[in-house]
Amino acid sequence: MSESPDRRYGSAPLPQPRGPVSAALLDALREAPHDLPAGLGDGLDPADPLTDEDLQLTLFCCYELHYRSWQGVDEGWEWQPSLLALRAYAERHFEAAVRALVGPLPAALPGGVPAALAEVVAADDGPSLAGYLQRRASLTQFREFVTHRSIYHLREADPHSWALPRLGGPAKAALVEIQMDEYGNGRLDRMHAELFRVTLGRLGLDTGYAAHLDAVPAVTLATNNLMSLFGLHRRLRGALLGHLAAYEMTSSLPNRRYGNGLRRLGLDEAATRFYDEHVEADAVHEQIAAHDMCGGLVRVEPGLAPDVLFGAAAALAVDRRFATHLLDAWTVGRTSLRTGAPIRIDLRERPRTGDVPAAAA
């Protein structure tokens, strides 16, 4: 399958709005930078910021200006003061909701941070989305899962790289070691984002950057916005490293299950390589992240220990909401994607399967 480099690696088109605030923001982004209407953020007063479509899309659109931006959008918008004020207003709602979701955490002495991270991970009681995908998911449901995850995996590692210029010493060295693997040690074909693009293609899905943004709900955007919130605020650098540590410490077994689920559905080695790669790499990264990266950070900056634990707990809590959403939808036989926004199938590509079980089709 051939596609233009712009669709794979460049900016995405602006998404469809999901409420009055995101609609006003998207209309503004189509014009030259200017002041947004005063009080625009007042329209964001959600009961649950984690599932509010308007708030999460507004945040995602603002954050994307710091990544690859949007097709046709003036680059001056990235630092436009009234847009940053709107983003800050939405962030206050979002961060408060995440902190309330996480709740109180046990205190940890700086030297005990790796052990405390292990306790946070062990205490996570989220539903086993990976187990369902390994044993029961249909091909349609697996397509939905990778559609959700495409929003992050097609830019995998980028949010955590925001920490690099904010660190020094052992924590920085450890983060570089992890990120080098994520970026394929400088080889395009081994970059994790590129491996995931192959998985998308093997499942017959559009592989363009952010191609599935309109299809995924707020709870999916929240998992991505959490990384950007932590990454774009220096004050949250400890939380960003804790978030990455939680990802690395909980990755190997689920990725083994994802790969086995695709094999059960008849997909080939190229389709499973993304997940198989993570089984081995993240088993090593787990120790580096907990001991060298987070442990190294709090040895230099002991006051960041609570932030590290908060970031780890936040990653697990928001992902737990995501997993619950998918499993609840599938249990009652409905899609986990937004109604009226079907998966974007690439008609030039078809699932690369062997004998797919009839129940999985």
Coordinates of N, CA, C and O in Angstrom, one line a residue, residues 79-216:
W79 N 1.3 29.8 20.3 CA 1.6 30.6 21.5 C 0.6 31.8 21.6 O 1.0 32.8 22.2
Q80 N -0.5 31.7 20.9 CA -1.5 32.8 21.0 C -2.0 32.9 22.4 O -2.5 32.0 22.9
P81 N -1.9 34.1 23.1 CA -2.2 34.2 24.5 C -3.7 33.8 24.8 O -3.9 33.1 25.9
S82 N -4.7 34.2 24.1 CA -6.0 33.8 24.4 C -6.3 32.3 24.2 O -7.1 31.7 25.0
L83 N -5.6 31.7 23.3 CA -5.7 30.3 23.1 C -5.1 29.5 24.3 O -5.7 28.6 24.9
L84 N -4.0 30.0 24.8 CA -3.3 29.4 25.9 C -4.2 29.6 27.2 O -4.2 28.7 28.1
A85 N -4.9 30.7 27.3 CA -5.8 30.9 28.4 C -7.0 30.0 28.4 O -7.4 29.4 29.4
L86 N -7.5 29.7 27.2 CA -8.6 28.7 27.1 C -8.0 27.3 27.4 O -8.7 26.6 28.2
R87 N -6.8 27.0 27.0 CA -6.2 25.7 27.3 C -6.1 25.6 28.8 O -6.4 24.5 29.4
A88 N -5.6 26.6 29.5 CA -5.4 26.6 30.9 C -6.7 26.4 31.7 O -6.7 25.7 32.7
Y89 N -7.7 27.0 31.2 CA -9.0 26.9 31.8 C -9.5 25.4 31.7 O -10.0 24.8 32.7
A90 N -9.4 24.8 30.6 CA -9.8 23.4 30.4 C -8.9 22.5 31.2 O -9.3 21.5 31.8
E91 N -7.6 22.8 31.3 CA -6.7 22.0 32.0 C -7.0 22.0 33.5 O -6.8 20.9 34.2
R92 N -7.5 23.1 34.1 CA -7.8 23.1 35.5 C -8.9 22.1 35.8 O -8.9 21.4 36.8
H93 N -9.9 22.1 34.9 CA -11.0 21.1 35.1 C -10.5 19.7 35.0 O -10.8 18.8 35.8
F94 N -9.6 19.5 34.0 CA -9.1 18.1 33.7 C -8.2 17.6 34.9 O -8.4 16.5 35.4
E95 N -7.3 18.5 35.3 CA -6.3 18.1 36.3 C -7.1 17.8 37.6 O -6.8 16.8 38.3
A96 N -8.0 18.7 38.0 CA -8.8 18.5 39.2 C -9.5 17.2 39.2 O -9.6 16.4 40.2
A97 N -10.1 16.8 38.0 CA -10.9 15.6 37.9 C -9.9 14.4 38.1 O -10.3 13.4 38.7
V98 N -8.7 14.4 37.5 CA -7.8 13.3 37.6 C -7.3 13.2 39.0 O -7.2 12.0 39.5
R99 N -7.0 14.3 39.7 CA -6.6 14.2 41.1 C -7.7 13.6 42.0 O -7.4 12.8 42.9
A100 N -8.9 14.0 41.7 CA -10.0 13.4 42.5 C -10.2 11.9 42.2 O -10.5 11.1 43.1
L101 N -10.0 11.5 40.9 CA -10.1 10.1 40.6 C -9.0 9.3 41.2 O -9.3 8.2 41.7
V102 N -7.8 9.8 41.3 CA -6.7 9.1 41.9 C -6.8 9.0 43.4 O -6.6 7.9 44.0
G103 N -7.3 10.1 44.1 CA -7.4 10.1 45.5 C -6.1 10.2 46.2 O -5.0 10.3 45.6
P104 N -6.1 10.0 47.5 CA -4.9 10.1 48.3 C -3.9 8.9 48.0 O -4.4 7.8 47.8
L105 N -2.7 9.2 48.1 CA -1.6 8.2 47.9 C -0.7 8.1 49.1 O -0.5 9.1 49.8
P106 N -0.2 6.9 49.3 CA 0.7 6.8 50.5 C 2.0 7.5 50.3 O 2.5 7.7 49.2
A107 N 2.5 8.1 51.4 CA 3.8 8.8 51.3 C 4.9 7.8 51.0 O 4.9 6.6 51.4
A108 N 5.9 8.3 50.3 CA 7.1 7.4 50.0 C 8.3 8.2 50.2 O 8.5 9.4 49.7
L109 N 9.3 7.7 51.0 CA 10.6 8.3 51.1 C 11.3 8.3 49.8 O 11.1 7.3 49.0
P110 N 12.1 9.2 49.5 CA 12.8 9.2 48.1 C 13.4 7.9 47.8 O 13.3 7.4 46.7
G111 N 14.1 7.2 48.7 CA 14.8 6.0 48.5 C 13.8 4.8 48.2 O 14.2 3.8 47.7
G112 N 12.5 5.1 48.6 CA 11.5 4.0 48.5 C 10.7 4.2 47.3 O 9.6 3.5 47.2
V113 N 11.0 5.1 46.4 CA 10.1 5.3 45.2 C 9.9 4.1 44.3 O 8.8 3.8 44.0
P114 N 11.0 3.4 44.0 CA 10.7 2.2 43.2 C 9.8 1.2 43.8 O 8.9 0.6 43.2
A115 N 9.9 1.0 45.1 CA 9.0 0.1 45.8 C 7.6 0.6 45.9 O 6.6 -0.1 45.7
A116 N 7.5 1.9 46.1 CA 6.2 2.5 46.1 C 5.5 2.5 44.8 O 4.3 2.3 44.7
L117 N 6.2 2.6 43.7 CA 5.7 2.5 42.3 C 5.2 1.0 42.1 O 4.1 0.9 41.6
A118 N 5.9 0.1 42.6 CA 5.5 -1.3 42.5 C 4.2 -1.5 43.3 O 3.3 -2.3 42.8
E119 N 4.0 -0.9 44.4 CA 2.8 -1.0 45.2 C 1.6 -0.3 44.4 O 0.5 -0.9 44.4
V120 N 1.8 0.8 43.8 CA 0.8 1.5 43.1 C 0.3 0.6 41.9 O -0.9 0.4 41.7
V121 N 1.3 0.0 41.2 CA 0.9 -0.9 40.1 C 0.2 -2.2 40.6 O -0.8 -2.6 40.1
A122 N 0.7 -2.7 41.7 CA 0.0 -3.9 42.3 C -1.4 -3.7 42.7 O -2.2 -4.6 42.7
A123 N -1.7 -2.4 43.2 CA -3.0 -2.1 43.7 C -4.0 -1.8 42.6 O -5.2 -1.7 42.9
D124 N -3.6 -1.7 41.4 CA -4.5 -1.4 40.3 C -5.5 -2.6 40.1 O -5.0 -3.7 39.9
D125 N -6.7 -2.3 40.1 CA -7.7 -3.3 40.0 C -8.6 -3.2 38.8 O -9.8 -3.5 38.8
G126 N -8.0 -2.6 37.7 CA -8.8 -2.4 36.5 C -9.2 -3.7 35.8 O -8.6 -4.8 36.1
P127 N -10.2 -3.6 34.9 CA -10.6 -4.8 34.2 C -9.5 -5.3 33.2 O -8.7 -4.5 32.7
S128 N -9.5 -6.6 32.9 CA -8.5 -7.2 32.0 C -8.9 -7.0 30.6 O -9.4 -8.0 30.0
L129 N -8.7 -5.8 30.0 CA -8.9 -5.6 28.6 C -8.0 -6.5 27.8 O -8.5 -7.1 26.8
A130 N -6.8 -6.7 28.2 CA -5.8 -7.5 27.5 C -6.3 -9.0 27.5 O -6.2 -9.7 26.5
G131 N -6.8 -9.5 28.6 CA -7.3 -10.8 28.6 C -8.5 -11.0 27.7 O -8.6 -12.1 27.0
Y132 N -9.4 -10.1 27.6 CA -10.5 -10.2 26.7 C -10.0 -10.2 25.2 O -10.5 -11.0 24.4
L133 N -9.1 -9.3 24.9 CA -8.6 -9.3 23.5 C -7.8 -10.5 23.2 O -7.9 -11.0 22.0
Q134 N -7.2 -11.1 24.1 CA -6.5 -12.4 23.9 C -7.4 -13.5 23.6 O -7.2 -14.3 22.6
R135 N -8.5 -13.7 24.4 CA -9.3 -14.9 24.3 C -10.6 -14.8 23.6 O -11.1 -15.7 23.1
R136 N -11.2 -13.6 23.6 CA -12.6 -13.5 23.2 C -12.9 -12.5 22.1 O -13.9 -12.6 21.4
A137 N -12.1 -11.5 21.9 CA -12.4 -10.4 21.0 C -12.6 -10.8 19.6 O -11.8 -11.7 19.1
S138 N -13.6 -10.3 18.9 CA -13.8 -10.5 17.5 C -12.8 -9.7 16.7 O -12.1 -8.7 17.3
L139 N -12.6 -9.9 15.4 CA -11.8 -9.1 14.6 C -12.3 -7.7 14.6 O -11.5 -6.7 14.6
T140 N -13.6 -7.5 14.6 CA -14.1 -6.1 14.6 C -13.7 -5.4 15.9 O -13.4 -4.2 15.9
Q141 N -13.8 -6.1 17.0 CA -13.5 -5.5 18.3 C -12.0 -5.2 18.4 O -11.6 -4.2 18.9
F142 N -11.2 -6.1 17.8 CA -9.7 -5.8 17.8 C -9.4 -4.6 16.9 O -8.6 -3.7 17.3
R143 N -10.1 -4.4 15.8 CA -10.0 -3.2 15.0 C -10.3 -2.0 15.8 O -9.7 -1.0 15.7
E144 N -11.4 -2.1 16.6 CA -11.8 -0.9 17.4 C -10.7 -0.6 18.4 O -10.4 0.6 18.6
F145 N -10.1 -1.6 19.0 CA -9.1 -1.4 20.0 C -7.9 -0.6 19.4 O -7.4 0.4 19.9
V146 N -7.4 -1.1 18.2 CA -6.2 -0.4 17.6 C -6.6 0.9 17.1 O -5.8 1.8 17.0
T147 N -7.9 1.1 16.7 CA -8.4 2.5 16.3 C -8.2 3.4 17.5 O -7.7 4.5 17.3
H148 N -8.7 3.0 18.7 CA -8.5 3.9 19.9 C -7.0 4.2 20.1 O -6.6 5.3 20.3
R149 N -6.2 3.1 20.1 CA -4.8 3.3 20.5 C -4.0 4.0 19.4 O -2.9 4.5 19.7
S150 N -4.5 4.1 18.2 CA -3.7 4.8 17.1 C -3.5 6.2 17.4 O -2.5 6.8 17.0
I151 N -4.3 6.8 18.2 CA -4.1 8.3 18.5 C -2.8 8.5 19.3 O -2.1 9.5 19.0
Y152 N -2.4 7.5 20.1 CA -1.1 7.6 20.8 C 0.0 6.9 20.1 O 1.0 7.5 19.9
H153 N -0.3 5.7 19.6 CA 0.8 4.9 19.1 C 1.4 5.4 17.8 O 2.6 5.1 17.5
L154 N 0.7 6.2 17.1 CA 1.3 6.8 15.9 C 2.2 8.0 16.2 O 2.9 8.6 15.3
R155 N 2.3 8.4 17.5 CA 3.3 9.3 17.9 C 3.9 8.8 19.2 O 4.3 9.6 20.1
E156 N 4.0 7.5 19.3 CA 4.5 6.9 20.5 C 5.8 7.5 21.0 O 6.7 7.7 20.2
A157 N 5.9 7.7 22.3 CA 7.1 8.3 23.0 C 7.2 9.8 22.9 O 7.9 10.4 23.8
D158 N 6.5 10.4 22.0 CA 6.7 11.9 21.9 C 6.3 12.6 23.1 O 7.0 13.5 23.6
P159 N 5.2 12.3 23.8 CA 4.8 13.1 25.0 C 5.8 13.0 26.1 O 6.1 14.0 26.8
H160 N 6.4 11.9 26.3 CA 7.4 11.7 27.4 C 8.7 12.4 27.0 O 9.5 12.7 27.9
S161 N 9.0 12.6 25.8 CA 10.2 13.3 25.4 C 10.3 14.7 25.8 O 11.3 15.3 25.9
W162 N 9.1 15.3 26.1 CA 9.1 16.7 26.7 C 9.9 16.8 27.9 O 10.4 17.9 28.3
A163 N 10.1 15.7 28.6 CA 10.9 15.7 29.9 C 12.4 15.9 29.7 O 13.1 16.3 30.6
L164 N 12.9 15.5 28.5 CA 14.3 15.5 28.4 C 15.1 16.8 28.7 O 16.0 16.8 29.4
P165 N 14.7 17.9 28.2 CA 15.4 19.1 28.5 C 15.2 19.6 29.9 O 15.8 20.6 30.3
R166 N 14.3 19.0 30.6 CA 14.0 19.4 32.0 C 14.7 18.6 33.0 O 14.5 18.7 34.2
L167 N 15.5 17.6 32.6 CA 16.2 16.7 33.5 C 17.7 16.8 33.3 O 18.2 17.3 32.3
G168 N 18.4 16.3 34.3 CA 19.8 16.1 34.2 C 20.2 14.9 34.9 O 19.4 14.3 35.7
G169 N 21.5 14.5 34.7 CA 22.0 13.4 35.5 C 21.4 12.0 35.2 O 21.0 11.7 34.1
P170 N 21.2 11.2 36.2 CA 20.8 9.8 36.0 C 19.4 9.6 35.5 O 19.2 8.7 34.6
A171 N 18.5 10.5 35.9 CA 17.1 10.4 35.3 C 17.1 10.7 33.8 O 16.4 10.0 33.1
K172 N 17.9 11.6 33.4 CA 17.9 12.0 32.0 C 18.5 10.8 31.2 O 18.0 10.4 30.1
A173 N 19.6 10.3 31.7 CA 20.3 9.2 31.0 C 19.4 8.0 30.9 O 19.3 7.3 29.8
A174 N 18.6 7.7 31.9 CA 17.7 6.5 31.9 C 16.5 6.8 30.9 O 16.1 5.9 30.2
L175 N 16.0 8.0 30.9 CA 14.9 8.3 29.9 C 15.4 8.2 28.5 O 14.7 7.7 27.6
V176 N 16.6 8.7 28.2 CA 17.2 8.6 26.9 C 17.3 7.1 26.5 O 17.0 6.7 25.4
E177 N 17.7 6.2 27.4 CA 17.9 4.8 27.1 C 16.5 4.2 26.7 O 16.4 3.5 25.7
I178 N 15.5 4.6 27.4 CA 14.1 4.1 27.1 C 13.7 4.6 25.8 O 13.2 3.9 24.9
Q179 N 13.8 6.0 25.6 CA 13.3 6.6 24.4 C 14.1 6.1 23.1 O 13.5 6.0 22.1
M180 N 15.3 5.8 23.3 CA 16.1 5.3 22.1 C 15.4 4.0 21.6 O 15.3 3.9 20.4
D181 N 15.0 3.1 22.5 CA 14.3 1.9 22.0 C 13.0 2.3 21.4 O 12.6 1.7 20.4
E182 N 12.3 3.2 22.0 CA 10.9 3.6 21.4 C 11.1 4.2 20.0 O 10.2 3.9 19.2
Y183 N 12.2 4.9 19.8 CA 12.4 5.5 18.5 C 13.2 4.6 17.6 O 13.8 5.0 16.5
G184 N 13.3 3.3 17.9 CA 14.0 2.4 17.0 C 15.5 2.5 16.9 O 16.1 2.1 15.9
N185 N 16.1 3.2 17.9 CA 17.6 3.5 17.9 C 18.0 4.1 16.5 O 19.0 3.8 16.0
G186 N 17.1 5.0 16.0 CA 17.4 5.7 14.8 C 17.1 5.0 13.5 O 17.3 5.6 12.5
R187 N 16.4 3.9 13.6 CA 16.0 3.2 12.4 C 14.5 3.3 12.2 O 13.7 2.9 13.1
L188 N 14.1 3.9 11.1 CA 12.7 4.1 10.9 C 11.8 2.9 11.0 O 10.8 2.8 11.6
D189 N 12.3 1.8 10.4 CA 11.5 0.5 10.4 C 11.4 -0.1 11.7 O 10.5 -1.0 11.9
R190 N 12.2 0.4 12.7 CA 12.1 -0.2 14.1 C 11.4 0.7 15.1 O 11.2 0.4 16.2
M191 N 11.1 1.9 14.6 CA 10.4 2.8 15.5 C 9.0 2.2 15.9 O 8.3 1.6 15.0
H192 N 8.7 2.3 17.1 CA 7.4 1.7 17.6 C 6.2 2.3 16.9 O 5.3 1.6 16.6
A193 N 6.2 3.6 16.6 CA 5.1 4.2 15.8 C 5.0 3.6 14.4 O 3.9 3.3 13.9
E194 N 6.2 3.3 13.9 CA 6.2 2.7 12.5 C 5.7 1.2 12.6 O 4.9 0.7 11.7
L195 N 6.1 0.5 13.6 CA 5.6 -0.9 13.8 C 4.1 -0.9 14.0 O 3.4 -1.8 13.4
F196 N 3.6 0.1 14.7 CA 2.1 0.1 14.9 C 1.4 0.5 13.6 O 0.3 -0.1 13.3
R197 N 2.0 1.3 12.8 CA 1.4 1.6 11.5 C 1.2 0.3 10.6 O 0.3 0.2 9.9
V198 N 2.2 -0.6 10.7 CA 2.1 -1.8 10.0 C 0.9 -2.6 10.5 O 0.1 -3.2 9.8
T199 N 0.7 -2.7 11.9 CA -0.4 -3.4 12.5 C -1.7 -2.8 11.9 O -2.6 -3.6 11.6
L200 N -1.8 -1.5 11.9 CA -3.0 -0.9 11.3 C -3.3 -1.3 9.9 O -4.4 -1.7 9.5
G201 N -2.3 -1.3 9.1 CA -2.4 -1.7 7.7 C -2.8 -3.2 7.6 O -3.6 -3.5 6.7
R202 N -2.2 -4.0 8.4 CA -2.6 -5.5 8.3 C -4.0 -5.7 8.7 O -4.7 -6.7 8.3
L203 N -4.6 -4.8 9.5 CA -6.0 -4.9 9.9 C -6.9 -4.1 8.9 O -8.1 -4.0 9.2
G204 N -6.3 -3.6 7.9 CA -7.1 -3.0 6.8 C -7.6 -1.6 7.2 O -8.6 -1.1 6.7
L205 N -6.9 -0.9 8.2 CA -7.3 0.4 8.7 C -6.4 1.5 8.1 O -5.3 1.3 7.8
D206 N -7.0 2.7 8.0 CA -6.3 3.9 7.6 C -5.1 4.1 8.5 O -5.2 4.1 9.7
T207 N -3.9 4.3 7.9 CA -2.7 4.4 8.7 C -2.2 5.9 8.8 O -1.1 6.1 9.3
G208 N -3.0 6.8 8.3 CA -2.6 8.2 8.4 C -2.6 8.7 9.9 O -3.3 8.2 10.7
Y209 N -1.7 9.7 10.1 CA -1.6 10.3 11.4 C -2.9 10.9 11.9 O -3.5 11.7 11.2
A210 N -3.4 10.5 13.0 CA -4.6 11.0 13.6 C -5.8 10.7 12.7 O -6.8 11.4 12.8
A211 N -5.7 9.7 11.8 CA -6.8 9.5 10.9 C -8.1 9.1 11.6 O -9.2 9.3 11.0
H212 N -8.0 8.5 12.8 CA -9.2 8.0 13.5 C -9.7 8.9 14.6 O -10.5 8.5 15.4
L213 N -9.2 10.2 14.6 CA -9.5 11.1 15.7 C -11.0 11.3 15.9 O -11.5 11.3 17.0
D214 N -11.8 11.5 14.8 CA -13.2 11.7 14.9 C -14.0 10.5 15.5 O -15.1 10.6 16.0
A215 N -13.4 9.3 15.4 CA -14.1 8.1 15.8 C -13.9 7.8 17.3 O -14.8 7.1 17.8
V216 N -12.9 8.3 17.9 CA -12.7 7.9 19.3 C -13.3 8.9 20.3 O -13.4 10.1 20.0

